[in-house]
Structure formats: C-alpha cells, structure tokens
Tab-separated table of C-alpha atoms in Angstrom:
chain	number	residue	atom	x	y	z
A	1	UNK	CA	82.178	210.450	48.896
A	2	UNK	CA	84.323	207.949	50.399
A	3	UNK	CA	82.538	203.874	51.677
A	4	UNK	CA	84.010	201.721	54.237
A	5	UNK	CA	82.947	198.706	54.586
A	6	UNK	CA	83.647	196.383	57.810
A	7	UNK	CA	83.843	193.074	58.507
A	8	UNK	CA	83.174	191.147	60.521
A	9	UNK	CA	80.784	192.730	63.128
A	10	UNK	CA	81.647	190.482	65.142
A	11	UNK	CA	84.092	188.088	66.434
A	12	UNK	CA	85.160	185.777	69.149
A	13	UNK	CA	88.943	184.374	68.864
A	14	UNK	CA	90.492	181.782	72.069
A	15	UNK	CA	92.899	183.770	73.746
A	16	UNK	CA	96.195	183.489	71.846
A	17	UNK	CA	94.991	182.338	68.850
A	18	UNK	CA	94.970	185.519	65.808
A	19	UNK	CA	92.535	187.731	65.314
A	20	UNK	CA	91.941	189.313	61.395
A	21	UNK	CA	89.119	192.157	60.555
A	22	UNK	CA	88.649	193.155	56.962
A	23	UNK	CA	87.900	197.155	55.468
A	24	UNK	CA	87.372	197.696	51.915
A	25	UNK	CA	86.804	201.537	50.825
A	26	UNK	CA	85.785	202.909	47.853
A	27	UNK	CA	87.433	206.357	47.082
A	28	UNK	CA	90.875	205.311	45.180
A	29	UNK	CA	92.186	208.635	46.173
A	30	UNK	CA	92.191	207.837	49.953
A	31	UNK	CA	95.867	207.567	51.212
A	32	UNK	CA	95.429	207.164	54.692
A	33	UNK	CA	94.611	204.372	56.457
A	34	UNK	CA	94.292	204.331	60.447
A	35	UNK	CA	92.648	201.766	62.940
A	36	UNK	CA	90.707	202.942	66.263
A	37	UNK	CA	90.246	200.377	69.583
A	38	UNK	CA	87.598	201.660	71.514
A	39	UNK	CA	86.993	200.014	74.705
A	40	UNK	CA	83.830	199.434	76.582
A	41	UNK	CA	82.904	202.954	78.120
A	42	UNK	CA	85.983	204.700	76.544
A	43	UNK	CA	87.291	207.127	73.659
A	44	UNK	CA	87.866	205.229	70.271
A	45	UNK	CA	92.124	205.351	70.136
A	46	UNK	CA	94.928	204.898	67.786
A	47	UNK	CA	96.333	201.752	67.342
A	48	UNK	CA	98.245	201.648	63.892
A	49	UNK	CA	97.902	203.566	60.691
A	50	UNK	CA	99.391	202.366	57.078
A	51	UNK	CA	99.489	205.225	54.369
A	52	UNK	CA	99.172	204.354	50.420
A	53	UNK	CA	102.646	203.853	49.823
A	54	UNK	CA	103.577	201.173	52.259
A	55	UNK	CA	101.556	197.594	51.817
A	56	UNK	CA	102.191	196.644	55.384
A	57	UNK	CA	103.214	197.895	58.676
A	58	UNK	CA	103.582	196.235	61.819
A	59	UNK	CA	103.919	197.094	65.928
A	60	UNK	CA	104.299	194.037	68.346
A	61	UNK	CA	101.439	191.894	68.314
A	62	UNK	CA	99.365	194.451	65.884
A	63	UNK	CA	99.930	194.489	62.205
A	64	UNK	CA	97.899	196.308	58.956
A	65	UNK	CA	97.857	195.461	55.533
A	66	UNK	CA	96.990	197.138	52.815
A	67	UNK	CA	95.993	196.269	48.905
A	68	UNK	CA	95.314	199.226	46.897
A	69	UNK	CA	94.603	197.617	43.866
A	70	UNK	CA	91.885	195.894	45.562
A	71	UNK	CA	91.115	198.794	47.591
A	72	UNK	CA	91.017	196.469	51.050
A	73	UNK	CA	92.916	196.929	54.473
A	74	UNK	CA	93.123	194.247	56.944
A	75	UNK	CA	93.785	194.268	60.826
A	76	UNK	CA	95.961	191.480	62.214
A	77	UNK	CA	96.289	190.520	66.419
A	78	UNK	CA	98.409	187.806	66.867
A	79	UNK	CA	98.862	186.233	70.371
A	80	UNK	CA	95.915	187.615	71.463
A	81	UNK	CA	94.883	188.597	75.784
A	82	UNK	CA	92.001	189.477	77.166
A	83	UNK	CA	92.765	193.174	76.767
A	84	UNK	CA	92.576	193.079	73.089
A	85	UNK	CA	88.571	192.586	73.420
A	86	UNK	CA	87.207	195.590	72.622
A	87	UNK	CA	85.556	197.691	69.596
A	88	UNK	CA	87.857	198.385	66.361
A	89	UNK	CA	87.114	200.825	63.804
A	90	UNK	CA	88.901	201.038	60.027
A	91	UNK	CA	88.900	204.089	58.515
A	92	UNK	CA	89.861	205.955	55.095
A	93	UNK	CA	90.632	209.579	54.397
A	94	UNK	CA	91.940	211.885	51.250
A	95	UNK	CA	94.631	213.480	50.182
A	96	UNK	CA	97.674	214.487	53.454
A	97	UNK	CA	95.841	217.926	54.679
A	98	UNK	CA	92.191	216.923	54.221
A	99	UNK	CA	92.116	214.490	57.292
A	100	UNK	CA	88.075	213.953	56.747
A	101	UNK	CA	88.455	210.378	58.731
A	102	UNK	CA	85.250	207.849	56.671
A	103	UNK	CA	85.000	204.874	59.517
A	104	UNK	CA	83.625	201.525	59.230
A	105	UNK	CA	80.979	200.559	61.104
A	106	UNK	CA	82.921	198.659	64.096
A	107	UNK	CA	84.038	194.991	64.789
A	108	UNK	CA	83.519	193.919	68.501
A	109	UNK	CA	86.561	191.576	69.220
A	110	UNK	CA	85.582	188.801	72.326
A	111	UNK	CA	88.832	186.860	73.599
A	112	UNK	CA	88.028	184.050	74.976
A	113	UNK	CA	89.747	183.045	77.937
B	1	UNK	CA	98.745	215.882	80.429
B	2	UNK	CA	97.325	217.754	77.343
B	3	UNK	CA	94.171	216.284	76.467
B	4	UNK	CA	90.350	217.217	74.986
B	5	UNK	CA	87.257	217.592	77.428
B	6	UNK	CA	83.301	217.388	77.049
B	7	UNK	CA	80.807	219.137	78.792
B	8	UNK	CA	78.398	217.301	80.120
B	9	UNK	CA	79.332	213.990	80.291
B	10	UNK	CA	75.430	213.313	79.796
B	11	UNK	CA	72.347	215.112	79.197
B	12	UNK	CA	68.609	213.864	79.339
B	13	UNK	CA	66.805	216.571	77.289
B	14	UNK	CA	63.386	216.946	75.556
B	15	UNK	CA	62.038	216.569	72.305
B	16	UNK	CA	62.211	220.667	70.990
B	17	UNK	CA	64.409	221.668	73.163
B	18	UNK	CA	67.841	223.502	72.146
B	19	UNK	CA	71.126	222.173	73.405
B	20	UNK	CA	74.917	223.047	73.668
B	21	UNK	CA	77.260	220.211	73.819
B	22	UNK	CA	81.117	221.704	74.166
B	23	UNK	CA	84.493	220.436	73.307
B	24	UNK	CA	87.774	222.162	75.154
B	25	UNK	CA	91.458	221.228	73.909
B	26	UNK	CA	94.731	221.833	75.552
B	27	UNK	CA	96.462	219.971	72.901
B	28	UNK	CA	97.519	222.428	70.910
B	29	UNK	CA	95.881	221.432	68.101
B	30	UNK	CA	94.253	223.478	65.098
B	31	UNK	CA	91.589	220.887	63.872
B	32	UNK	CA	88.511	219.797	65.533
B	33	UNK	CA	85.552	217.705	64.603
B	34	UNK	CA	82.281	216.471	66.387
B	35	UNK	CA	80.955	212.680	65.550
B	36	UNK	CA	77.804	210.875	66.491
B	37	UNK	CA	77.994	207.127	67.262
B	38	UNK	CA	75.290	204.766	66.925
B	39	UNK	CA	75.630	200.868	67.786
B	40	UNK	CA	76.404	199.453	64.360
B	41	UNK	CA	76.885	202.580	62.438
B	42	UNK	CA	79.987	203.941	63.652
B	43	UNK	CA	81.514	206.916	63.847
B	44	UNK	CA	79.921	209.243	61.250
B	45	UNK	CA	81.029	212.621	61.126
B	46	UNK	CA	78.683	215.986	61.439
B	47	UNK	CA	80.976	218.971	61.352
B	48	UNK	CA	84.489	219.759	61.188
B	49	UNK	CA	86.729	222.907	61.148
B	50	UNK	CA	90.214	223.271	60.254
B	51	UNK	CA	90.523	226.662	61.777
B	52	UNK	CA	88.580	229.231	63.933
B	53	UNK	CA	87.626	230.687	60.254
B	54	UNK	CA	86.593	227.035	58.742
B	55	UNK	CA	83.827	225.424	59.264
B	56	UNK	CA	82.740	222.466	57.189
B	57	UNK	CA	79.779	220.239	56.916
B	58	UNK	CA	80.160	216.352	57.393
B	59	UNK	CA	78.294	213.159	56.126
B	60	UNK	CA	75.546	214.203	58.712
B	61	UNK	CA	74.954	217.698	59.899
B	62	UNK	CA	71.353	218.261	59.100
B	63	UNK	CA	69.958	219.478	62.564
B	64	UNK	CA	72.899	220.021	64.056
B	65	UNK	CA	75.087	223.828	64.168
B	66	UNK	CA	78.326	224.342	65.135
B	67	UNK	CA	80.334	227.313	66.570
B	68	UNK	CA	84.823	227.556	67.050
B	69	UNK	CA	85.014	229.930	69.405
B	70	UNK	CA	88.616	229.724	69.750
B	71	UNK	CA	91.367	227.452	69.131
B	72	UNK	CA	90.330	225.336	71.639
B	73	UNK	CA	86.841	225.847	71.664
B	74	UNK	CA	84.243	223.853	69.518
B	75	UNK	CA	80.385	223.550	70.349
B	76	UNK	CA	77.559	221.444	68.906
B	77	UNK	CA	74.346	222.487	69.112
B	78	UNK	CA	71.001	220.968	68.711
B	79	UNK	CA	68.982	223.581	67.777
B	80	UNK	CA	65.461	221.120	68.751
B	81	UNK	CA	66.409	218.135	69.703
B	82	UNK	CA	64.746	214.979	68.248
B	83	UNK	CA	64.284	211.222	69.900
B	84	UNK	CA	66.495	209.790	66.889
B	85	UNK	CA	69.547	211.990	67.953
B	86	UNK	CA	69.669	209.996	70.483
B	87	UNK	CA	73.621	209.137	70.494
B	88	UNK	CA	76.577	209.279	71.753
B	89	UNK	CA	78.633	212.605	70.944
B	90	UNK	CA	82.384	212.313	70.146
B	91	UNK	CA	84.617	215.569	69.688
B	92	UNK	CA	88.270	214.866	68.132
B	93	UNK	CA	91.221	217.324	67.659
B	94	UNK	CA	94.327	216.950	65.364
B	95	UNK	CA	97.253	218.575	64.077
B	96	UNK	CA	97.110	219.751	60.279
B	97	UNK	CA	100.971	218.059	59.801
B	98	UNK	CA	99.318	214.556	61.580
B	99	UNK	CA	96.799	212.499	60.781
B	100	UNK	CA	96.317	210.876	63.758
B	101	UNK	CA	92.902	212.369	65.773
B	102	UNK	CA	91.870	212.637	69.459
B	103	UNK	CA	89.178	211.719	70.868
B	104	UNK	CA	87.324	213.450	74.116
B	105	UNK	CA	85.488	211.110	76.404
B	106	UNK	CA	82.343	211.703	74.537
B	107	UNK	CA	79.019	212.913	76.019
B	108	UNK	CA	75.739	210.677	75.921
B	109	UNK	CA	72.481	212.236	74.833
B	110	UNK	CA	69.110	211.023	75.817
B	111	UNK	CA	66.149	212.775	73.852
B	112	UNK	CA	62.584	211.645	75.448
C-alpha cells in the first residue's frame, strides 16, 4: 500500500517570512495530491490539491508542487500571519474513483509574531 | 449549511466495554470514512464505504466494526474497548466525482 512521508514535524517561521513542508509517497500510481490545515481543536480542512498531471498549482499566498519522477510534493506559505499556525497534513491517493486518502503524519506550523 | 455531525463529542468509557460512535451527513454525499488520529501519527484510516452496500477495510480496522445505515448514516463501533484506542475519532464524507473529503468535528475517546 501507499507511504507518506512528512517533513518537517515541526516548524517555526517569523511572521511573513515563507513557510515550505515536504511529502514524499511511495505508490507511483497515486494521482492525487491534497493538503489538510487542521487547527487547534478543529476538523483537518482543504487547503489546495495538485493532481499528477499538473507540476504546480497555486491560490494566493498557498502554493503545491509536485515531482513525480521523484515521487515528492511540497507545501509553500508565503507572507505568512499568525493564522497560518496550525497542523498540515499531505496526503496521496489512487486512481480518480478510489479516493482511499494515505496522510502524512502532520507538520505543526508556529508563526512567530 | 450542509455539513457532517458526530455523536458524542466525547466519551470516557471502560476497558471491555462496547461502544457506538455515529457520523450523520446532510451533504449529499455517497462516500464516508471513519479515521483515528494520534499525536504524530496522523490520520490513519479504519473503514470506508463507498455506498450503503460497500464496506471496506482500511490501514487499521482490527477491533473496530462498522455499520451504513443509510446514505447519511455511518457508525463505528468498538466492540471492547481497549486503553490504546484511546484517540481521537474523525468521520469524512465525499462525493464519488470529487476528491476533496469532509471532515465532522471529530469525537474524543478516553478508554480507562
């Protein structure tokens, strides 16, 4: 079955500087790519997904990456606030129609003020 | 505002005792799943079912059942609970066309 890997576990940026975590998987048939923020107390939530065919997408301050050859998927904040501290999650999953979501093991994101 | 529920919010139970944890959905949506979250370990998923008919197994469902009893209806049970499922309980719904899933509010679980 499908690996992700996350790193780091955990970081601390100053508040607008940029913020990158890392997700390598192992299944090369995973095609889907999304990223969770989970803040403290909450439900995790979409933020941004990238799908196989597109090496990078981007939505105001939030941006993902992905290398297939390399089988790696990074998670960019530029500019970051205080609001962006909070728990983010990579995950993988197969084929469109089997949406079995494989997550990472979390990166807690500190901004400091 | 359509969204997914969890009943209870928390639960202090016993070891060998049998619990129901329940996730409701007025999203419309056709796929459910139930996740377990541990500090540094994730999300890691126990069951799943793409319809009231499918039920699937996930990366962790030994000691753990599961029943869709409609649509919108998907329960987790415990059939004797254990200290080490000691977690927090996620349900999520999606759509079979989208990827994207929701998450309920989750429901902490405290076995003494």
């Amino acid at each position: 079955g499908e690996n992700v890997e996350q790193h780091p576990s955990t970081l601390s940026v100053q508040e607008g500087d940029s913020a990158v975590i890392k997700c390598t998987y192992s299944d090369s048939a995973s095609n889907y790519f999304p990223w969770y923020k989970q803040e403290l107390g909450k439900r995790p939530q979409l933020i941004i997904d990238i799908r196989s065919n597109v090496g990078e997408k981007k939505d105001q301050r939030i941006a993902v990456t992905l290398n297939k050859t390399a089988k790696h998927f990074s998670l960019h904040i530029t500019e970051t606030q205080p609001e962006d501290s909070a728990v983010y999650f990579c995950a993988a999953s197969e084929n469109f129609g089997n949406e079995k979501l494989t997550f990472g093991t979390g990166t807690r994101l500190t901004i400091i003020p | 505002d359509a969204d997914v529920t969890q009943t209870p919010r928390n639960r202090i139970t016993k070891t060998g005792k049998r619990i129901m944890l329940e996730c409701s959905q007025t999203k419309g949506h056709d796929r459910m799943y139930w996740y377990r979250q541990d500090p540094g370990l994730g999300l890691r998923l126990i069951y799943y079912s793409f319809d009231v008919k499918d039920i699937n197994k996930g990366e962790i469902s030994d000691g753990y059942s599961v029943s869709r009893q409609a649509q919108a209806k998907f329960s987790l049970s415990l059939e004797s609970a254990i200290p080490n499922q000691t977690a927090l309980y996620f349900c999520a719904t999606s759509f079979h066309s989208q990827e994207t899933q929701y998450f309920g509010p989750g429901t902490r679980l405290l076995v003494l």
